[in-house]
Amino acid sequence: MKDNFGREIEYLRVSVTQRCNLNCVYCGKTDCAKKETELSPEIIEKLVRAFVKCGITKVRVTGGEPLVRNDICETVKRIRGIDGVKTVALTTNGVYLKQYAKELKKAGLDSVNISLDSTDGSTYRHLTGADVLEKVMEGIDEAENVGLSPVKVNAVLMKGVNSDGAQELVNLAKEKEIDVRFIELMPFSESGIDKRLIVTGGDILRQFPFLKPMNYFEGTAEYYTADGFNGKVGLINPITKKFCSTCNRIRLLSDGKVKPCLGYDETYDLIPYINDENELENEVKNIILKKPAGHSFESEMPSKGLNRTGG
Ligand code: SAM
């Protein structure tokens, strides 16, 4: 359905947990995340069904880290089984991907985005608090092997922290059939991010002048390529190129609340409506109509990091 600004809302991001096995510097504290706030695969299916009735066709499972849940394959399978769902995707840090990729594919998962901010072991450890780079790289290979497609790598660069590793990340798109996307760092007050750390899409293009625009846009990303590349390089620029006017997404959080816009703290609880299909659908419609015109990161920072609101 269309929201109040004429945007067709067709993309639902479902956060299935606030828990995470990593502690990324920009994300928000994970130690306060509680398993008790998680919904069962049955309830998630019920909620997603209501969104699908309102026009959602693409669902992305995210978190926290979705693969810390041992019922993740069942959740994916249930979402895949809903009539009207055309694509089910997953965003993961990749640590447990090698272990789950085959089963996830079997459960009906189409594609996967893997977050990887550095290919250097010690920088990766500094950024995430864990010594697991090798596992993530194995996860990326396994995702390709089992036929998840597309496989994308998402990277957030910060000046003086991991920006010197941009070349190696771009090389991944050269060597492998994967898309590497650079996401501009977004400010969340909880994480105390210094805006001066932001590496913009423009910075990337200045560093890699050989990247040629493909005039291909997908959701929030604009894509580039270069001679001899197997994959593409994507730029996601929420800060320097606000894409709110074409935003087609809405977020279901791990406790059953809905967040219409990443840029604001407002959420709306669906759990009181869970036992009545019609009421649930009506409430989803009401919430979609409350989606604001756009974020205002320039003036207002949302308090909670993406580990809690579903990246
Ligand atoms: N655990 C999963 C993962 O690592 O992909 C899913 C959740 S994570 C919050 C999703 C994405 O949000 C990651 O790619 C992460 O880099 C990104 N992210 C988190 N905080 C961010 C921030 N402040 N600015 C930009 N991207 C951020």
Coordinates of C-alpha atoms and ligand atoms in Angstrom, one line a residue:
M1 CA 0.0 0.0 0.0
K2 CA 1.0 3.6 -0.4
D3 CA 1.9 5.7 2.6
N4 CA 0.8 9.3 3.1
F5 CA 3.6 10.6 0.9
G6 CA 2.7 8.3 -2.1
R7 CA 5.5 5.8 -1.4
E8 CA 4.7 2.2 -2.1
I9 CA 5.7 0.3 1.1
E10 CA 6.7 -3.2 -0.1
Y11 CA 9.9 -4.0 1.9
L12 CA 9.7 -5.3 5.5
R13 CA 12.8 -5.7 7.6
V14 CA 12.2 -8.1 10.5
S15 CA 14.6 -8.0 13.4
V16 CA 14.4 -11.3 15.1
T17 CA 16.7 -10.5 18.1
Q18 CA 18.5 -7.7 19.8
R19 CA 21.3 -10.1 20.8
C20 CA 24.6 -10.2 18.9
N21 CA 27.8 -12.2 19.1
L22 CA 29.8 -9.1 18.1
N23 CA 30.2 -5.7 19.7
C24 CA 30.8 -3.3 16.8
V25 CA 32.0 0.1 17.8
Y26 CA 29.3 2.1 16.0
C27 CA 26.3 -0.2 16.7
G28 CA 25.2 0.2 20.3
K29 CA 25.6 -1.9 23.4
T30 CA 24.6 -5.6 23.0
D31 CA 25.0 -6.5 26.7
C32 CA 21.5 -5.2 27.5
A33 CA 19.8 -7.3 24.9
K34 CA 17.3 -9.8 26.3
K35 CA 16.3 -13.1 24.8
E36 CA 12.9 -12.8 26.6
T37 CA 11.9 -10.0 24.2
E38 CA 12.1 -12.3 21.2
L39 CA 9.0 -13.6 19.4
S40 CA 8.5 -17.3 18.4
P41 CA 8.7 -18.2 14.7
E42 CA 4.9 -18.7 14.8
I43 CA 4.2 -15.2 16.1
I44 CA 6.7 -13.7 13.6
E45 CA 4.9 -15.5 10.8
K46 CA 1.5 -14.1 12.0
L47 CA 2.9 -10.6 12.1
V48 CA 4.6 -10.8 8.7
R49 CA 1.3 -12.1 7.2
A50 CA -0.4 -9.0 8.3
F51 CA 2.2 -6.9 6.5
V52 CA 2.0 -9.0 3.4
K53 CA -1.8 -8.3 3.3
C54 CA -0.8 -4.7 3.2
G55 CA 1.4 -5.1 0.2
I56 CA 4.8 -6.2 1.5
T57 CA 6.5 -8.5 -1.0
K58 CA 10.2 -8.5 0.1
V59 CA 11.2 -9.5 3.6
R60 CA 14.7 -9.1 5.1
V61 CA 15.5 -11.0 8.3
T62 CA 18.0 -9.1 10.5
G63 CA 18.9 -8.3 14.1
G64 CA 20.9 -8.0 16.3
E65 CA 22.5 -11.1 14.8
P66 CA 19.8 -13.3 13.4
L67 CA 22.0 -16.4 13.3
V68 CA 22.3 -16.4 17.1
R69 CA 18.8 -17.9 17.1
N70 CA 18.7 -21.6 16.7
D71 CA 15.2 -21.5 15.2
I72 CA 16.3 -19.1 12.5
C73 CA 15.8 -21.7 9.6
E74 CA 12.2 -22.3 10.8
T75 CA 11.6 -18.6 10.9
V76 CA 12.9 -18.2 7.3
K77 CA 10.8 -21.2 6.2
R78 CA 7.6 -19.8 7.7
I79 CA 8.1 -16.4 6.1
R80 CA 8.9 -18.0 2.7
G81 CA 5.7 -20.0 3.0
I82 CA 3.5 -16.9 3.1
D83 CA 1.6 -16.3 -0.1
G84 CA 2.7 -13.0 -1.6
V85 CA 6.3 -13.1 -0.3
K86 CA 8.5 -12.9 -3.4
T87 CA 11.9 -12.5 -1.8
V88 CA 13.4 -13.5 1.6
A89 CA 16.8 -12.0 2.4
L90 CA 19.1 -12.1 5.4
T91 CA 21.6 -9.6 6.9
T92 CA 24.2 -11.3 9.0
N93 CA 27.7 -10.7 10.4
G94 CA 28.6 -14.0 8.8
V95 CA 30.2 -15.6 11.8
Y96 CA 27.8 -18.6 11.8
L97 CA 27.0 -18.5 8.1
K98 CA 29.2 -21.4 7.1
Q99 CA 27.3 -23.5 9.6
Y100 CA 23.8 -22.4 8.5
A101 CA 24.0 -21.5 4.8
K102 CA 22.9 -24.8 3.4
E103 CA 20.0 -25.2 5.7
L104 CA 18.9 -21.5 5.2
K105 CA 19.0 -22.1 1.4
K106 CA 16.8 -25.2 1.9
A107 CA 14.4 -23.2 4.1
G108 CA 13.9 -20.8 1.1
L109 CA 16.3 -18.0 1.7
D110 CA 17.1 -16.2 -1.5
S111 CA 20.0 -13.9 -0.8
V112 CA 22.4 -12.7 1.9
N113 CA 24.1 -9.5 3.0
I114 CA 27.2 -10.0 5.1
S115 CA 28.6 -7.2 7.1
L116 CA 32.4 -6.9 6.9
D117 CA 34.2 -3.6 7.7
S118 CA 37.7 -4.8 7.3
T119 CA 39.6 -7.7 5.8
D120 CA 42.5 -7.1 8.1
G121 CA 42.4 -9.4 11.2
S122 CA 43.5 -6.9 13.8
T123 CA 41.3 -4.1 12.5
Y124 CA 38.4 -6.5 12.4
R125 CA 39.0 -7.5 16.0
H126 CA 39.3 -3.9 17.1
L127 CA 36.0 -3.0 15.3
T128 CA 33.9 -6.0 16.5
G129 CA 35.6 -7.2 19.7
A130 CA 36.0 -10.7 18.2
D131 CA 38.7 -12.7 16.5
V132 CA 36.5 -14.3 13.9
L133 CA 37.4 -12.8 10.5
E134 CA 38.4 -16.2 9.1
K135 CA 34.9 -17.6 9.9
V136 CA 33.2 -14.7 8.2
M137 CA 35.3 -15.2 5.0
E138 CA 34.4 -18.9 5.1
G139 CA 30.8 -17.9 5.5
I140 CA 30.9 -15.7 2.4
D141 CA 32.4 -18.6 0.4
E142 CA 29.8 -21.0 1.7
A143 CA 27.0 -18.6 0.8
E144 CA 28.2 -18.6 -2.8
N145 CA 28.7 -22.3 -2.8
V146 CA 25.2 -23.1 -1.7
G147 CA 23.7 -20.8 -4.3
L148 CA 22.4 -17.9 -2.3
S149 CA 22.2 -15.0 -4.7
P150 CA 23.1 -12.3 -4.7
V151 CA 25.7 -12.3 -2.0
K152 CA 26.6 -8.8 -0.9
V153 CA 29.1 -7.4 1.5
N154 CA 28.2 -4.3 3.5
A155 CA 31.0 -2.2 4.9
V156 CA 31.0 0.9 7.1
L157 CA 34.2 2.9 6.9
M158 CA 35.4 5.3 9.5
K159 CA 38.2 7.8 8.9
G160 CA 41.4 6.8 10.7
V161 CA 39.8 3.6 12.0
N162 CA 39.3 1.2 9.0
S163 CA 39.3 3.6 6.0
D164 CA 42.7 2.5 5.0
G165 CA 41.3 -1.0 4.2
A166 CA 38.9 0.3 1.5
Q167 CA 41.1 -1.0 -1.3
E168 CA 41.0 -4.6 0.0
L169 CA 37.2 -4.4 0.2
V170 CA 36.9 -3.1 -3.3
N171 CA 39.2 -5.9 -4.4
L172 CA 36.6 -8.4 -3.2
A173 CA 34.2 -7.1 -5.8
K174 CA 36.9 -7.4 -8.4
E175 CA 37.9 -11.0 -7.5
K176 CA 34.5 -12.5 -6.5
E177 CA 31.0 -12.4 -8.0
I178 CA 29.8 -10.3 -5.0
D179 CA 28.7 -6.8 -4.6
V180 CA 30.6 -4.7 -2.0
R181 CA 28.5 -1.8 -0.7
F182 CA 29.9 1.1 1.4
I183 CA 27.4 2.5 3.8
E184 CA 27.9 6.0 5.3
L185 CA 28.1 5.9 9.1
M186 CA 24.9 7.0 10.6
P187 CA 24.8 8.8 14.0
F188 CA 23.0 7.3 16.9
S189 CA 23.4 9.1 20.2
E190 CA 23.8 5.8 22.2
S191 CA 27.0 4.9 20.3
G192 CA 28.5 8.4 20.7
I193 CA 29.6 8.5 17.1
D194 CA 31.8 11.4 16.0
K195 CA 30.5 12.7 12.7
R196 CA 34.0 13.6 11.6
L197 CA 34.6 9.9 11.2
I198 CA 32.1 9.6 8.4
V199 CA 33.5 8.4 5.0
T200 CA 31.1 9.6 2.4
G201 CA 30.2 8.0 -0.9
G202 CA 32.0 11.0 -2.5
D203 CA 35.2 10.1 -0.6
I204 CA 35.0 6.6 -2.1
L205 CA 34.6 7.9 -5.6
R206 CA 37.6 10.2 -5.2
Q207 CA 39.7 7.4 -3.9
F208 CA 38.7 5.0 -6.7
P209 CA 38.3 7.2 -9.8
F210 CA 38.2 4.2 -12.0
L211 CA 34.8 3.2 -10.7
K212 CA 32.2 3.9 -13.5
P213 CA 28.5 4.6 -12.7
M214 CA 26.3 1.8 -14.0
N215 CA 23.2 4.0 -13.7
Y216 CA 21.8 1.1 -11.8
F217 CA 20.0 1.8 -8.5
E218 CA 18.7 -0.9 -6.2
G219 CA 16.8 0.3 -3.2
T220 CA 19.1 2.6 -1.4
A221 CA 22.3 1.7 -3.3
E222 CA 23.7 3.1 -6.5
Y223 CA 26.1 0.9 -8.3
Y224 CA 29.5 1.2 -9.9
T225 CA 31.8 -1.1 -11.8
A226 CA 35.3 -1.2 -13.4
D227 CA 37.1 -3.2 -16.1
G228 CA 37.8 -6.7 -15.0
F229 CA 35.4 -6.7 -12.0
N230 CA 33.3 -9.7 -11.4
G231 CA 31.0 -7.9 -8.9
K232 CA 29.8 -4.4 -8.4
V233 CA 30.6 -1.6 -5.9
G234 CA 27.6 0.0 -4.3
L235 CA 27.3 3.3 -2.4
I236 CA 24.6 3.7 0.2
N237 CA 24.6 7.4 1.2
P238 CA 22.0 8.1 3.8
I239 CA 23.9 11.2 5.0
T240 CA 25.0 12.9 1.9
K241 CA 22.2 11.8 -0.5
K242 CA 19.1 11.4 1.5
F243 CA 16.9 8.8 -0.2
C244 CA 13.8 9.1 2.0
S245 CA 11.6 10.2 -0.8
T246 CA 11.9 6.8 -2.4
C247 CA 12.0 4.8 0.9
N248 CA 9.8 1.7 0.6
R249 CA 10.6 0.0 3.9
I250 CA 9.2 -0.5 7.3
R251 CA 10.7 -2.3 10.3
L252 CA 9.3 -4.9 12.6
L253 CA 11.4 -5.1 15.8
S254 CA 12.2 -8.2 17.8
D255 CA 9.5 -7.5 20.4
G256 CA 6.6 -7.0 18.0
K257 CA 6.9 -3.2 17.8
V258 CA 7.0 -1.4 14.4
K259 CA 9.4 1.4 13.6
P260 CA 8.2 3.3 10.6
C261 CA 11.5 5.3 10.2
L262 CA 15.0 4.6 11.3
G263 CA 15.6 8.3 12.0
Y264 CA 13.1 8.6 14.9
D265 CA 12.5 6.8 18.2
E266 CA 8.8 6.3 17.7
T267 CA 7.5 2.7 17.7
Y268 CA 4.1 1.1 17.6
D269 CA 3.2 -2.2 19.4
L270 CA 1.4 -4.9 17.4
I271 CA 1.2 -7.5 20.2
P272 CA -2.1 -6.2 21.6
Y273 CA -3.7 -7.0 18.1
I274 CA -2.1 -10.4 17.7
N275 CA -5.3 -12.5 18.3
D276 CA -7.4 -10.7 15.7
E277 CA -6.3 -10.9 12.1
N278 CA -8.4 -8.0 10.9
E279 CA -7.4 -5.7 13.7
L280 CA -3.8 -6.6 13.2
E281 CA -4.0 -5.8 9.5
N282 CA -5.8 -2.5 10.3
E283 CA -3.2 -1.5 12.8
V284 CA -0.4 -2.3 10.3
K285 CA -2.2 0.0 7.8
N286 CA -2.4 2.8 10.4
I287 CA 1.3 2.5 11.2
I288 CA 2.3 2.6 7.6
L289 CA 0.3 5.9 7.3
K290 CA 2.4 7.3 10.2
K291 CA 5.7 6.9 8.3
P292 CA 7.3 10.3 8.3
A293 CA 8.5 12.0 5.2
G294 CA 12.2 11.5 6.1
H295 CA 14.9 11.2 8.7
S296 CA 16.5 14.3 10.1
F297 CA 20.0 13.0 11.1
E298 CA 21.2 16.6 10.5
S299 CA 19.2 17.8 13.5
E300 CA 17.9 14.9 15.5
M301 CA 19.7 11.7 16.3
P302 CA 17.7 8.6 17.2
S303 CA 18.9 7.2 20.6
K304 CA 19.1 3.5 19.9
G305 CA 21.8 1.9 17.7
L306 CA 21.0 -0.5 14.8
N307 CA 21.6 -3.6 17.0
R308 CA 18.3 -2.7 18.7
T309 CA 16.3 -1.4 15.8
G310 CA 17.3 -3.9 13.1
G311 CA 20.0 -2.8 10.7
Ligands
SAM1 N1 24.2 -8.5 12.8 C1 23.8 -8.3 11.5 C2 25.0 -7.8 10.7 O1 26.0 -7.6 11.3 O2 24.8 -7.6 9.5 C3 22.5 -7.5 11.3 C4 22.4 -6.3 12.1 S1 23.6 -5.0 11.8 C5 22.9 -3.8 12.9 C6 23.1 -4.5 10.2 C7 24.0 -3.5 9.5 O3 23.9 -2.2 10.2 C8 25.5 -3.8 9.5 O4 25.9 -3.9 8.2 C9 26.2 -2.7 10.2 O5 27.4 -2.3 9.7 C10 25.2 -1.6 10.0 N2 25.3 -0.5 11.0 C11 25.2 -0.6 12.3 N3 25.3 0.6 12.9 C12 25.5 1.5 11.9 C13 25.7 2.9 11.8 N4 25.8 3.6 12.9 N5 25.9 3.5 10.6 C14 25.8 2.7 9.5 N6 25.6 1.4 9.5 C15 25.5 0.8 10.7

